[in-house]
Short mmCIF file of C-alpha atoms in Angstrom, two decimals:
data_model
loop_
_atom_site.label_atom_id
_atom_site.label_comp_id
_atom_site.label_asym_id
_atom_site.label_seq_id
_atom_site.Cartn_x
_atom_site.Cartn_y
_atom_site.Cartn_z
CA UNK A 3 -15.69 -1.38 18.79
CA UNK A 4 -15.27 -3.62 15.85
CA UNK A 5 -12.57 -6.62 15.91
CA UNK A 6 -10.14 -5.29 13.19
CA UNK A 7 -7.53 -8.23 13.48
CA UNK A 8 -4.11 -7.08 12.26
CA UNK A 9 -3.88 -7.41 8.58
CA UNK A 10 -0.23 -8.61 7.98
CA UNK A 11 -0.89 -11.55 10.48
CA UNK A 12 -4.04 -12.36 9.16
CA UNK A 13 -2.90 -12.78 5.43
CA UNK A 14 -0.25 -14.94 6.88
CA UNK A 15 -3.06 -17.43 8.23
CA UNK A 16 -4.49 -17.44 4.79
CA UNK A 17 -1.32 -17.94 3.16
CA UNK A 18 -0.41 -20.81 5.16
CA UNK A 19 -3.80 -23.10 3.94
CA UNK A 20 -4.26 -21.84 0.67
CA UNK A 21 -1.95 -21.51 -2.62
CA UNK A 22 -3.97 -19.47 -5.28
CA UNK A 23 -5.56 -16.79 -3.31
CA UNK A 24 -4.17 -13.08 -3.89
CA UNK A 25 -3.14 -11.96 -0.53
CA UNK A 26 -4.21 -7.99 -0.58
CA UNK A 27 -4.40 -5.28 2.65
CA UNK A 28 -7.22 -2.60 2.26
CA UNK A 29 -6.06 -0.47 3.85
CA UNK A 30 -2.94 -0.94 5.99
CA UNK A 31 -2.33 2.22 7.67
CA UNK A 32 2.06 2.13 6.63
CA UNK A 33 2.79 5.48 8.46
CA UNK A 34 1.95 3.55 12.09
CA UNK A 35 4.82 0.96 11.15
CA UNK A 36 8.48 1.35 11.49
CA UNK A 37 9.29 1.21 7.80
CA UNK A 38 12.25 -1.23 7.99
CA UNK A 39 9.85 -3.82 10.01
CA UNK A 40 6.73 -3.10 7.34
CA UNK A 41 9.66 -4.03 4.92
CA UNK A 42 11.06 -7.23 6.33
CA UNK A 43 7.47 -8.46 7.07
CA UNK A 44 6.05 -7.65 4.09
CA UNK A 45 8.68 -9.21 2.11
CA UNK A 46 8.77 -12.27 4.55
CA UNK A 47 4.55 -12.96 3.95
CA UNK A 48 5.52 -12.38 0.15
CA UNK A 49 8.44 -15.28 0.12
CA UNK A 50 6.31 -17.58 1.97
CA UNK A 51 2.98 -17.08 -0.30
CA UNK A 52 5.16 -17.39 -3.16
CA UNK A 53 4.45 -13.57 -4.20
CA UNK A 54 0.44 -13.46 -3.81
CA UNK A 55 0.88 -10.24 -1.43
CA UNK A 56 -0.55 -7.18 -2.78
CA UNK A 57 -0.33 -3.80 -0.08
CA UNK A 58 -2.89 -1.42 -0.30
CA UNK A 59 -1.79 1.15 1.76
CA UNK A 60 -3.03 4.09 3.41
CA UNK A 61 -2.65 7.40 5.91
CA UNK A 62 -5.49 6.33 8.20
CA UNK A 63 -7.43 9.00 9.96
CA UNK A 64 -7.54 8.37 13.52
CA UNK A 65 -5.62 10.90 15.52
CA UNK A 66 -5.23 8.55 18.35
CA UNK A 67 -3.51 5.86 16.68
CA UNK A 68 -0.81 8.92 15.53
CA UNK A 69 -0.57 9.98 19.34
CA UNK A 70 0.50 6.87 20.54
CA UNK A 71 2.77 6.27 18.22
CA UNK A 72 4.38 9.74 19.19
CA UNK A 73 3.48 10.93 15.39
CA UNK A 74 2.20 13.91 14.01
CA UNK A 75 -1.39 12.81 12.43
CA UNK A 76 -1.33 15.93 10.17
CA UNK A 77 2.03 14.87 8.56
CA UNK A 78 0.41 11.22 7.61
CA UNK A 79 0.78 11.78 4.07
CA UNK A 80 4.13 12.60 4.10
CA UNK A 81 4.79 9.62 6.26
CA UNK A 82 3.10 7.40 4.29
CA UNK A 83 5.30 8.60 1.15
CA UNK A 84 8.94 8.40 3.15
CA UNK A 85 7.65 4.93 4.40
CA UNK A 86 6.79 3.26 1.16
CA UNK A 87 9.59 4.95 -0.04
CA UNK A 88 11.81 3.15 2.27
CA UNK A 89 10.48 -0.07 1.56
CA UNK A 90 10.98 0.19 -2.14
CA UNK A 91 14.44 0.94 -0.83
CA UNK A 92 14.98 -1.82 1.21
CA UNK A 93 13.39 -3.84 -1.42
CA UNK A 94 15.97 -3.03 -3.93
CA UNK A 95 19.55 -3.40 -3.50
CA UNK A 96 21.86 -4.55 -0.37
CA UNK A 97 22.67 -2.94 1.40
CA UNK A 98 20.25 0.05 1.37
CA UNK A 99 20.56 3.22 2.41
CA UNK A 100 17.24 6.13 2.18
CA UNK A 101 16.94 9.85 4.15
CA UNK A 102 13.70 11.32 4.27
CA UNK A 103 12.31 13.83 6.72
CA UNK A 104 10.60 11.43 8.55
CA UNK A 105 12.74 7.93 8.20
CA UNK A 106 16.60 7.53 7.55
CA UNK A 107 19.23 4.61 7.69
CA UNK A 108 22.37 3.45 5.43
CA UNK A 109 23.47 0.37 4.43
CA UNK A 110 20.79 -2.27 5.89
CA UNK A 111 20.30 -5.96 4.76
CA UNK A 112 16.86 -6.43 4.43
CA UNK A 113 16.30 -10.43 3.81
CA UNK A 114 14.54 -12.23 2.57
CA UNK A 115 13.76 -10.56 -0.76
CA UNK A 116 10.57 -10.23 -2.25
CA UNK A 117 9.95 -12.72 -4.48
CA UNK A 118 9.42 -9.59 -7.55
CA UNK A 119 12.29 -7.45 -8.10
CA UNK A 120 10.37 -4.11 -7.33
CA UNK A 121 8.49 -6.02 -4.29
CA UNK A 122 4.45 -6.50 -3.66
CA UNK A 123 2.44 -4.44 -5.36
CA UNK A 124 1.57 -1.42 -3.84
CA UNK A 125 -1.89 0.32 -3.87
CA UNK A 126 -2.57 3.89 -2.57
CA UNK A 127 -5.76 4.44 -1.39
CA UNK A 128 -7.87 7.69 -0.82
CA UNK A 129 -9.15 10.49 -3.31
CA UNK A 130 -6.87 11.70 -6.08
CA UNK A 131 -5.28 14.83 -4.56
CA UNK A 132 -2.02 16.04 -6.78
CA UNK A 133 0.41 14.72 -3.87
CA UNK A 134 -1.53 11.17 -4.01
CA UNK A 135 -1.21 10.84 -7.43
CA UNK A 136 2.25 11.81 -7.43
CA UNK A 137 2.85 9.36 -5.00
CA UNK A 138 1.05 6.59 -6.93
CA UNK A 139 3.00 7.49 -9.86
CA UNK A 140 6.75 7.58 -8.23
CA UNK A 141 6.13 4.96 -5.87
CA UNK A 142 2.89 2.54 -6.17
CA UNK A 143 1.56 -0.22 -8.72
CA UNK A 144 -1.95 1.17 -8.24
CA UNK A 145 -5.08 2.43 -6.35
CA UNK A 146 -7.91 2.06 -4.01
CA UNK A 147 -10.73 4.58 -4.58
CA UNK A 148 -12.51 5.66 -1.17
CA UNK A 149 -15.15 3.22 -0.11
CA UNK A 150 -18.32 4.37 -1.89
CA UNK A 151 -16.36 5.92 -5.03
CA UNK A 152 -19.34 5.16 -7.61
CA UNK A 153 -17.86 3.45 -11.29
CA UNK A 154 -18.14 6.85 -13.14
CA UNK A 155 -15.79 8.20 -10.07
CA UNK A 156 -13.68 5.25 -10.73
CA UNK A 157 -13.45 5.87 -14.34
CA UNK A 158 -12.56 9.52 -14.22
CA UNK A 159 -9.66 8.42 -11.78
CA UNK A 160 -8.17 5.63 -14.22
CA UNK A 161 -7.93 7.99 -16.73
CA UNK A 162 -6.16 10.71 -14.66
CA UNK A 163 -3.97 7.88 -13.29
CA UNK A 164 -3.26 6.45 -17.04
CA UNK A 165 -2.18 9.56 -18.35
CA UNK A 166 -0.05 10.61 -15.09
CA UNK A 167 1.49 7.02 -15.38
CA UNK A 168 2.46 8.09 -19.28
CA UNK A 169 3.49 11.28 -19.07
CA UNK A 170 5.92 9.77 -16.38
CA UNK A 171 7.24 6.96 -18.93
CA UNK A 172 5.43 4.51 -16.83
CA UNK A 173 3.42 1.89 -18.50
CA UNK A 174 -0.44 2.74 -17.96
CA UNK A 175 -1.34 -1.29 -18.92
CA UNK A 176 0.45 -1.89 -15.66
CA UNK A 177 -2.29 0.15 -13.69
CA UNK A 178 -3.93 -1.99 -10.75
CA UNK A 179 -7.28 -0.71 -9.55
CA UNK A 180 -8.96 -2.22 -6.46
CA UNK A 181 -12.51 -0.55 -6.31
CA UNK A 182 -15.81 -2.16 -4.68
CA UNK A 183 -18.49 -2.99 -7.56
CA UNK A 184 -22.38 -1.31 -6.41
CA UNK A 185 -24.34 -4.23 -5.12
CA UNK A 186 -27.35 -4.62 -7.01
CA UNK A 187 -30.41 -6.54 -5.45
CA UNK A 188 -33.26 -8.12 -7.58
CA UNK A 189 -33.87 -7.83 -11.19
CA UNK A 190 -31.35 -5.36 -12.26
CA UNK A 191 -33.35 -5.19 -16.01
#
């Protein structure tokens, strides 16, 4: 019963009176969006803040959302890699073609372009499971520990990233990390 405002639309408000501010989604829940309209919006909000968007994305957890979207809630992960996957796709080259299990087309225009090459960073949220870091490493710019995730939690997960991201000949400098800092009240000594 909370007023979660959709993200995409809010960012563009933001973008529209500000020009420094890094635009960044925690979490949009990608495997709920048609990929090819995720791509053309995200890419859109990214031309018109002059590339301040930054997509943390993630598989959500409500079963209901899944339903009526006809989906199958226990294939979110796999949704949310063919959907990223299509965007990096679409993001890429013209026209673009991608087949997954789950999304498929051949050669779409999708304009305008990000304003970066590769497209707005993308940030994978959730625990470090094998298939997430995989899909950090193949197809994201960085992470999003759960909500909660304490710093040593956070440090243990940069380091498993960092040397996933090397032993792929990806650049582990390049990591982005997104985690919320404790709050500390009073005299912290």
């Amino acid at each position: 019963d909370c007023p979660w405002p959709e993200p995409l639309t809010v960012l563009t408000a933001v973008a529209a009176v500000t020009t420094a501010l890094r635009l960044c989604t925690g979490i949009l829940i990608a495997p709920l969006r048609p990929a090819t309209l995720l791509a053309k919006t995200a890419a859109t909000l990214d031309v018109l803040s002059d590339c301040r968007l930054e997509l943390g994305v993630g598989t959500g957890w409500q079963q209901e959302e899944f339903d009526a979207q006809g989906l199958d809630a226990s294939a979110r992960g796999q949704l949310l890699t063919d959907t990223i996957g299509a965007c990096r796709a679409l993001w890429g080259t013209s026209p673009a073609t991608f087949s997954s299990g789950s999304v498929s087309f051949a050669d779409i225009w999708c304009h305008p372009r990000p304003v970066a090459p590769a497209g707005p960073p993308v940030l994978f949220s959730g625990t470090l499971t094998p298939r997430n870091v995989r899909r950090i490493v193949e197809l994201g710019d960085g992470w999003i520990p759960i909500m909660g995730e304490r710093p040593p939690g956070v440090a243990d997960g940069v380091a498993l990233l960092t040397k996933a991201l090397a032993d792929a000949g990806r650049d582990p400098a390049a990591l982005r990390v997104r985690a919320h800092l404790p709050l500390i009240r009073g005299d912290s000594g």
